[in-house]
Tab-separated table of C-alpha atoms in Angstrom:
chain	number	residue	atom	x	y	z
A	119	UNK	CA	-10.029	137.352	-84.535
A	120	UNK	CA	-8.761	134.738	-87.052
A	121	UNK	CA	-8.789	131.097	-86.001
A	122	UNK	CA	-5.435	129.686	-84.827
A	123	UNK	CA	-3.498	127.873	-87.535
A	124	UNK	CA	-1.847	125.141	-85.471
A	125	UNK	CA	-1.075	121.624	-86.695
A	126	UNK	CA	-1.784	118.172	-85.274
A	127	UNK	CA	1.950	117.525	-85.225
A	128	UNK	CA	2.417	120.481	-82.868
A	129	UNK	CA	-0.269	119.138	-80.562
A	130	UNK	CA	1.343	115.696	-80.535
A	131	UNK	CA	4.685	117.250	-79.639
A	132	UNK	CA	3.150	119.286	-76.818
A	133	UNK	CA	1.514	116.135	-75.427
A	134	UNK	CA	4.848	114.286	-75.659
A	135	UNK	CA	6.682	117.029	-73.719
A	136	UNK	CA	3.962	116.946	-71.054
A	137	UNK	CA	4.271	113.159	-70.788
A	138	UNK	CA	8.072	112.975	-70.637
A	139	UNK	CA	8.852	116.295	-68.951
A	140	UNK	CA	11.796	116.730	-71.279
A	141	UNK	CA	12.230	117.984	-74.848
A	142	UNK	CA	14.897	115.416	-75.686
A	143	UNK	CA	12.880	112.417	-74.469
A	144	UNK	CA	9.791	113.761	-76.208
A	145	UNK	CA	11.776	113.919	-79.463
A	146	UNK	CA	12.963	110.322	-79.030
A	147	UNK	CA	9.413	109.114	-78.442
A	148	UNK	CA	8.266	110.706	-81.715
A	149	UNK	CA	11.475	109.994	-83.653
A	150	UNK	CA	12.210	113.684	-84.248
A	151	UNK	CA	15.000	115.972	-83.043
A	152	UNK	CA	14.922	117.918	-79.794
A	153	UNK	CA	15.167	121.150	-81.777
A	154	UNK	CA	12.092	120.160	-83.824
A	155	UNK	CA	10.118	119.654	-80.590
A	156	UNK	CA	11.303	122.985	-79.186
A	157	UNK	CA	10.469	124.829	-82.405
A	158	UNK	CA	6.997	123.238	-82.653
A	159	UNK	CA	6.069	124.129	-79.069
A	160	UNK	CA	7.411	127.678	-79.450
A	161	UNK	CA	5.406	128.117	-82.660
A	162	UNK	CA	2.264	126.823	-80.957
A	163	UNK	CA	2.772	129.218	-78.050
A	164	UNK	CA	3.214	132.102	-80.484
A	165	UNK	CA	0.099	131.090	-82.382
A	166	UNK	CA	-2.004	130.890	-79.207
A	167	UNK	CA	-0.392	133.868	-77.492
A	168	UNK	CA	0.238	132.048	-74.206
A	169	UNK	CA	3.149	130.207	-72.546
A	170	UNK	CA	2.410	126.485	-72.399
A	171	UNK	CA	5.714	125.068	-71.146
A	172	UNK	CA	7.920	126.315	-68.332
A	173	UNK	CA	11.512	125.473	-69.250
A	174	UNK	CA	14.166	125.054	-66.567
A	175	UNK	CA	17.115	123.062	-65.266
A	176	UNK	CA	14.797	120.418	-63.870
A	177	UNK	CA	13.010	119.764	-67.158
A	178	UNK	CA	9.962	121.099	-68.967
A	179	UNK	CA	6.657	121.470	-67.150
A	180	UNK	CA	3.212	122.674	-68.156
A	181	UNK	CA	2.097	126.082	-67.014
A	182	UNK	CA	-1.403	126.331	-65.510
A	183	UNK	CA	-2.848	127.382	-68.888
A	184	UNK	CA	-0.744	124.660	-70.500
A	185	UNK	CA	-2.485	122.064	-68.310
A	186	UNK	CA	-5.906	123.378	-69.315
A	187	UNK	CA	-5.021	123.347	-73.007
A	188	UNK	CA	-3.448	119.864	-72.769
A	189	UNK	CA	-6.837	118.418	-71.776
A	190	UNK	CA	-8.316	119.781	-74.996
A	191	UNK	CA	-5.261	118.647	-76.989
A	192	UNK	CA	-5.728	115.078	-75.764
A	193	UNK	CA	-9.379	115.172	-76.870
A	194	UNK	CA	-8.340	116.412	-80.321
A	195	UNK	CA	-5.664	113.715	-80.670
A	196	UNK	CA	-8.134	111.039	-79.591
A	197	UNK	CA	-10.636	112.242	-82.181
A	198	UNK	CA	-7.872	112.281	-84.800
A	199	UNK	CA	-7.089	108.617	-84.059
A	200	UNK	CA	-10.793	107.812	-84.298
A	201	UNK	CA	-10.974	109.474	-87.721
A	202	UNK	CA	-8.065	107.354	-88.979
A	203	UNK	CA	-9.571	104.153	-87.553
A	204	UNK	CA	-12.936	104.927	-89.159
A	205	UNK	CA	-11.268	105.526	-92.519
A	206	UNK	CA	-9.280	102.292	-92.203
A	207	UNK	CA	-12.433	100.310	-91.464
A	208	UNK	CA	-14.104	101.849	-94.495
A	209	UNK	CA	-11.094	100.904	-96.628
A	210	UNK	CA	-11.182	97.349	-95.249
A	211	UNK	CA	-7.721	97.631	-93.718
A	212	UNK	CA	-8.761	96.639	-90.203
A	213	UNK	CA	-9.315	93.064	-91.289
A	214	UNK	CA	-9.599	90.739	-94.238
A	215	UNK	CA	-7.359	88.212	-95.908
A	216	UNK	CA	-4.877	88.352	-98.763
A	217	UNK	CA	-4.272	85.049	-100.570
A	218	UNK	CA	-0.889	84.711	-102.297
A	219	UNK	CA	0.183	81.894	-104.632
A	220	UNK	CA	3.939	81.634	-105.034
A	221	UNK	CA	6.839	79.455	-106.014
A	222	UNK	CA	8.641	78.255	-102.892
A	223	UNK	CA	11.872	80.113	-103.698
A	224	UNK	CA	10.036	83.426	-103.978
A	225	UNK	CA	8.068	82.731	-100.799
A	226	UNK	CA	11.321	81.918	-98.990
A	227	UNK	CA	13.612	84.677	-100.206
A	228	UNK	CA	11.387	87.532	-101.426
A	229	UNK	CA	8.236	87.644	-99.303
A	230	UNK	CA	9.437	87.579	-95.640
A	231	UNK	CA	10.783	91.172	-95.407
A	232	UNK	CA	7.744	92.486	-97.288
A	233	UNK	CA	5.405	90.520	-95.017
A	234	UNK	CA	7.133	91.862	-91.907
A	235	UNK	CA	6.728	95.428	-93.138
A	236	UNK	CA	3.110	94.830	-94.176
A	237	UNK	CA	2.104	93.228	-90.859
A	238	UNK	CA	3.622	96.160	-88.987
A	239	UNK	CA	1.354	98.563	-90.870
A	240	UNK	CA	-1.736	96.315	-91.111
A	241	UNK	CA	-1.649	93.838	-88.194
A	242	UNK	CA	-5.330	92.936	-88.589
A	243	UNK	CA	-4.958	91.723	-92.193
A	244	UNK	CA	-4.260	88.004	-92.486
A	245	UNK	CA	-1.921	86.914	-95.288
A	246	UNK	CA	-2.058	83.310	-96.512
A	247	UNK	CA	0.716	81.925	-98.729
A	248	UNK	CA	0.188	78.907	-100.979
A	249	UNK	CA	3.498	77.417	-102.147
A	250	UNK	CA	3.192	75.834	-105.604
A	251	UNK	CA	5.619	74.191	-108.032
A	252	UNK	CA	4.213	74.956	-111.464
A	253	UNK	CA	3.610	78.193	-113.342
A	254	UNK	CA	0.217	76.895	-114.485
A	255	UNK	CA	-0.790	76.201	-110.867
A	256	UNK	CA	-0.008	79.785	-109.839
A	257	UNK	CA	-1.820	81.251	-112.856
A	258	UNK	CA	-4.848	78.998	-112.317
A	259	UNK	CA	-4.992	79.998	-108.643
A	260	UNK	CA	-5.296	83.644	-109.662
A	261	UNK	CA	-7.804	82.941	-112.450
A	262	UNK	CA	-10.093	80.903	-110.204
A	263	UNK	CA	-9.910	83.352	-107.294
A	264	UNK	CA	-8.106	80.941	-104.958
A	265	UNK	CA	-5.309	83.515	-104.856
A	266	UNK	CA	-5.518	87.290	-105.093
A	267	UNK	CA	-1.859	87.777	-106.054
A	268	UNK	CA	0.578	85.414	-107.739
A	269	UNK	CA	4.386	85.437	-107.579
A	270	UNK	CA	5.475	83.756	-110.780
A	271	UNK	CA	7.570	83.823	-113.954
A	272	UNK	CA	7.012	86.606	-116.457
A	273	UNK	CA	5.698	87.342	-118.986
A	274	UNK	CA	2.078	86.317	-118.457
A	275	UNK	CA	-0.866	86.725	-120.800
A	276	UNK	CA	-3.134	89.748	-121.168
A	277	UNK	CA	-5.651	88.534	-118.591
A	278	UNK	CA	-3.213	89.669	-115.879
A	279	UNK	CA	-1.716	92.934	-114.686
A	280	UNK	CA	1.909	92.237	-113.783
A	281	UNK	CA	4.977	93.829	-112.262
A	282	UNK	CA	8.622	92.731	-112.289
A	283	UNK	CA	10.535	92.211	-109.054
A	284	UNK	CA	13.789	90.444	-109.954
A	285	UNK	CA	15.929	88.632	-112.490
A	286	UNK	CA	17.349	85.338	-111.263
A	287	UNK	CA	20.228	83.713	-113.141
A	288	UNK	CA	20.418	79.980	-113.724
A	289	UNK	CA	23.701	78.576	-112.439
A	290	UNK	CA	25.715	75.397	-112.780
A	291	UNK	CA	26.392	73.765	-109.402
A	292	UNK	CA	29.317	71.326	-109.512
A	293	UNK	CA	31.063	69.097	-106.951
A	294	UNK	CA	34.373	70.341	-105.559
A	295	UNK	CA	36.415	67.680	-107.403
A	296	UNK	CA	35.057	68.555	-110.872
A	297	UNK	CA	37.400	70.837	-112.828
A	298	UNK	CA	35.477	73.209	-115.121
A	299	UNK	CA	36.633	76.344	-116.923
A	300	UNK	CA	35.525	79.116	-114.599
A	301	UNK	CA	35.883	81.908	-117.159
A	302	UNK	CA	34.648	80.112	-120.253
A	303	UNK	CA	32.596	77.043	-119.445
A	304	UNK	CA	31.744	75.185	-122.652
A	305	UNK	CA	28.731	73.049	-123.505
A	306	UNK	CA	30.961	70.028	-124.125
A	307	UNK	CA	32.560	70.343	-120.673
A	308	UNK	CA	29.180	70.656	-119.028
A	309	UNK	CA	27.570	67.744	-120.835
A	310	UNK	CA	30.378	65.321	-119.960
A	311	UNK	CA	28.897	65.030	-116.460
A	312	UNK	CA	25.645	63.584	-115.098
A	313	UNK	CA	22.991	66.305	-115.125
A	314	UNK	CA	20.565	66.919	-112.251
A	315	UNK	CA	17.384	68.863	-113.047
A	316	UNK	CA	13.880	69.244	-111.606
A	317	UNK	CA	11.188	67.091	-113.294
A	318	UNK	CA	10.206	68.024	-116.856
A	319	UNK	CA	6.873	69.578	-115.769
A	320	UNK	CA	8.584	71.931	-113.300
A	321	UNK	CA	8.563	75.576	-114.450
A	322	UNK	CA	12.278	76.122	-113.785
A	323	UNK	CA	13.168	72.888	-115.533
A	324	UNK	CA	11.124	73.873	-118.582
A	325	UNK	CA	13.073	77.133	-118.879
A	326	UNK	CA	16.391	75.243	-118.780
A	327	UNK	CA	15.297	72.612	-121.293
A	328	UNK	CA	14.015	75.264	-123.716
A	329	UNK	CA	17.320	77.129	-123.373
A	330	UNK	CA	19.303	74.005	-124.317
A	331	UNK	CA	17.062	73.480	-127.355
A	332	UNK	CA	17.599	77.088	-128.466
A	333	UNK	CA	21.358	76.559	-128.172
A	334	UNK	CA	21.059	73.272	-130.128
A	335	UNK	CA	22.453	71.271	-127.234
A	336	UNK	CA	21.304	67.730	-126.458
A	337	UNK	CA	20.398	67.582	-122.784
A	338	UNK	CA	20.441	64.123	-121.236
A	339	UNK	CA	19.154	64.335	-117.676
A	340	UNK	CA	20.484	61.645	-115.342
A	341	UNK	CA	18.480	62.560	-112.243
A	342	UNK	CA	15.119	64.355	-112.032
A	343	UNK	CA	14.843	65.738	-108.503
A	344	UNK	CA	11.881	67.795	-107.308
A	345	UNK	CA	13.459	69.379	-104.211
A	346	UNK	CA	16.357	71.757	-104.848
A	347	UNK	CA	17.870	70.953	-101.439
A	348	UNK	CA	18.056	67.266	-102.456
A	349	UNK	CA	19.680	68.189	-105.781
A	350	UNK	CA	22.308	70.303	-104.006
A	351	UNK	CA	23.008	67.467	-101.543
A	352	UNK	CA	23.525	65.101	-104.477
A	353	UNK	CA	25.974	67.578	-106.024
A	354	UNK	CA	27.860	67.738	-102.712
A	355	UNK	CA	28.139	63.933	-102.807
A	356	UNK	CA	29.635	64.068	-106.286
A	357	UNK	CA	26.669	62.468	-108.057
A	358	UNK	CA	26.407	65.069	-110.816
A	359	UNK	CA	26.013	68.686	-111.821
A	360	UNK	CA	22.782	70.568	-111.071
A	361	UNK	CA	21.393	73.421	-113.174
A	362	UNK	CA	19.121	75.547	-111.025
A	363	UNK	CA	17.975	79.122	-110.626
A	364	UNK	CA	20.313	80.729	-108.104
A	365	UNK	CA	17.498	81.689	-105.738
A	366	UNK	CA	16.091	78.160	-105.769
A	367	UNK	CA	19.429	76.601	-104.798
A	368	UNK	CA	20.063	78.681	-101.692
A	369	UNK	CA	21.706	78.006	-99.290
A	370	UNK	CA	24.650	76.461	-101.150
A	371	UNK	CA	27.469	74.734	-99.224
A	372	UNK	CA	30.900	76.341	-99.611
A	373	UNK	CA	32.309	73.110	-101.048
A	374	UNK	CA	30.134	73.396	-104.172
A	375	UNK	CA	31.465	75.285	-107.183
A	376	UNK	CA	29.134	77.710	-108.985
A	377	UNK	CA	29.403	78.662	-112.665
A	378	UNK	CA	27.371	80.535	-115.236
A	379	UNK	CA	26.053	78.627	-118.228
A	380	UNK	CA	28.013	79.011	-121.499
A	381	UNK	CA	25.178	81.251	-122.682
A	382	UNK	CA	23.683	83.213	-119.802
A	383	UNK	CA	20.131	82.293	-118.818
A	384	UNK	CA	17.842	84.236	-116.458
A	385	UNK	CA	14.270	83.922	-115.350
A	386	UNK	CA	12.210	87.073	-114.969
A	387	UNK	CA	10.108	86.949	-111.827
A	388	UNK	CA	7.202	89.147	-110.872
A	389	UNK	CA	3.796	89.380	-109.289
A	390	UNK	CA	0.460	89.448	-111.048
A	391	UNK	CA	-3.246	89.896	-110.410
A	392	UNK	CA	-6.264	89.123	-112.535
A	393	UNK	CA	-6.989	92.195	-114.601
A	394	UNK	CA	-10.779	92.069	-114.325
A	395	UNK	CA	-10.993	91.075	-110.644
A	396	UNK	CA	-12.592	93.296	-107.997
A	397	UNK	CA	-9.830	93.443	-105.411
A	398	UNK	CA	-10.435	94.224	-101.752
A	399	UNK	CA	-8.711	97.172	-100.054
A	400	UNK	CA	-6.472	94.661	-98.247
A	401	UNK	CA	-5.254	93.270	-101.580
A	402	UNK	CA	-4.542	96.754	-102.914
A	403	UNK	CA	-2.610	97.503	-99.728
A	404	UNK	CA	-0.432	94.418	-100.273
A	405	UNK	CA	0.137	95.346	-103.926
A	406	UNK	CA	1.293	98.757	-102.718
A	407	UNK	CA	3.713	97.037	-100.316
A	408	UNK	CA	5.124	94.977	-103.189
A	409	UNK	CA	5.418	98.068	-105.374
A	410	UNK	CA	7.313	99.962	-102.696
A	411	UNK	CA	9.918	97.194	-102.724
A	412	UNK	CA	9.791	96.341	-106.455
A	413	UNK	CA	8.267	99.274	-108.375
A	414	UNK	CA	8.825	98.196	-112.010
A	415	UNK	CA	5.537	97.837	-113.913
A	416	UNK	CA	5.335	95.453	-116.871
A	417	UNK	CA	2.661	95.693	-119.491
A	418	UNK	CA	0.881	92.367	-119.945
C-alpha cells in the first residue's frame, strides 16, 4: 500500500478544527477561509480513508479515530516546529546583533516600519542604530566593522555593495510673509534672502553647496545650523530661508512655504555593506528585509 501523501498544512488545519470545534474559527486562527479548512480536512480524510471530523449543527467534533490520529498529528507538528527552530539556530537567526549606521533622517523616516517587520519575524535578533551626521562617518563605520550596514548617500566606492532605497528632493523652506514665484523660482529671488544651511562639513550641506557651484551661483550662508528642527524654527520666525532635503526637514509647520530649487536637486539614498566582509546570518536577514521594501540594486 502506498504511503499517504498528506501535507503539514492539512495536519495544522485538522488540529485547528479540533481546538476550536468550528471550521470558521479554525480558518480565522490560521488566516485562511472556512472553505479552505473544509477542503483540507476532506482531502485528508480521503487520503487516510477514515472520517476524522463529525460535522453537525453544534459544530465540528473529532470522531474516535480522529482523536487517536490527532495525538500523532500533534507530535508531527511539534517535531516540525523543532526542525524549524534547529535550522534557525544553525542560521544564527535565534540571536545575534545587527549594527546599523545611518543619517538621522533615514533612521527616523525609513527604518521604523522595516524594524517593526524584522522584529516580528526575528524577535531574538538585536538591532542597534548609530545615528551619524557625515557620509564619511557612516562609510568609516562600515569599513572598520563598527557597523554591518550603512544607510547613506549614493554612489559609494567599489569597496561596498549598495542598493538604492529612495530619492529625496532638496526644497526651499520660506517664511509665510516671503513672496516667491511658486512656479518659476529664480536664483536671484532666492539669493535676496538670508540663507540657512547645515554646517559646511555636513553631507547634505555639501550636496547643496556643490549644486550652487555647478549652477554658477554665489551662495552666501547667513546661518549654519546643525539641527534641521532648529533651522525650520528659524524659518518660522522669519529669520531666513532654509535649503534642506525634504526628509530631513520633516515635520514642517503649515505656515512655512515650500518650493523647489530653480534647478531641481535630489540626493540618492541607499544602504551599503562592505563587499569583502563575512556577514552573519542575522545581517543577511536584515539585508533581505531592506530588499523586500527597497529592491533596487546598484552596482558599486
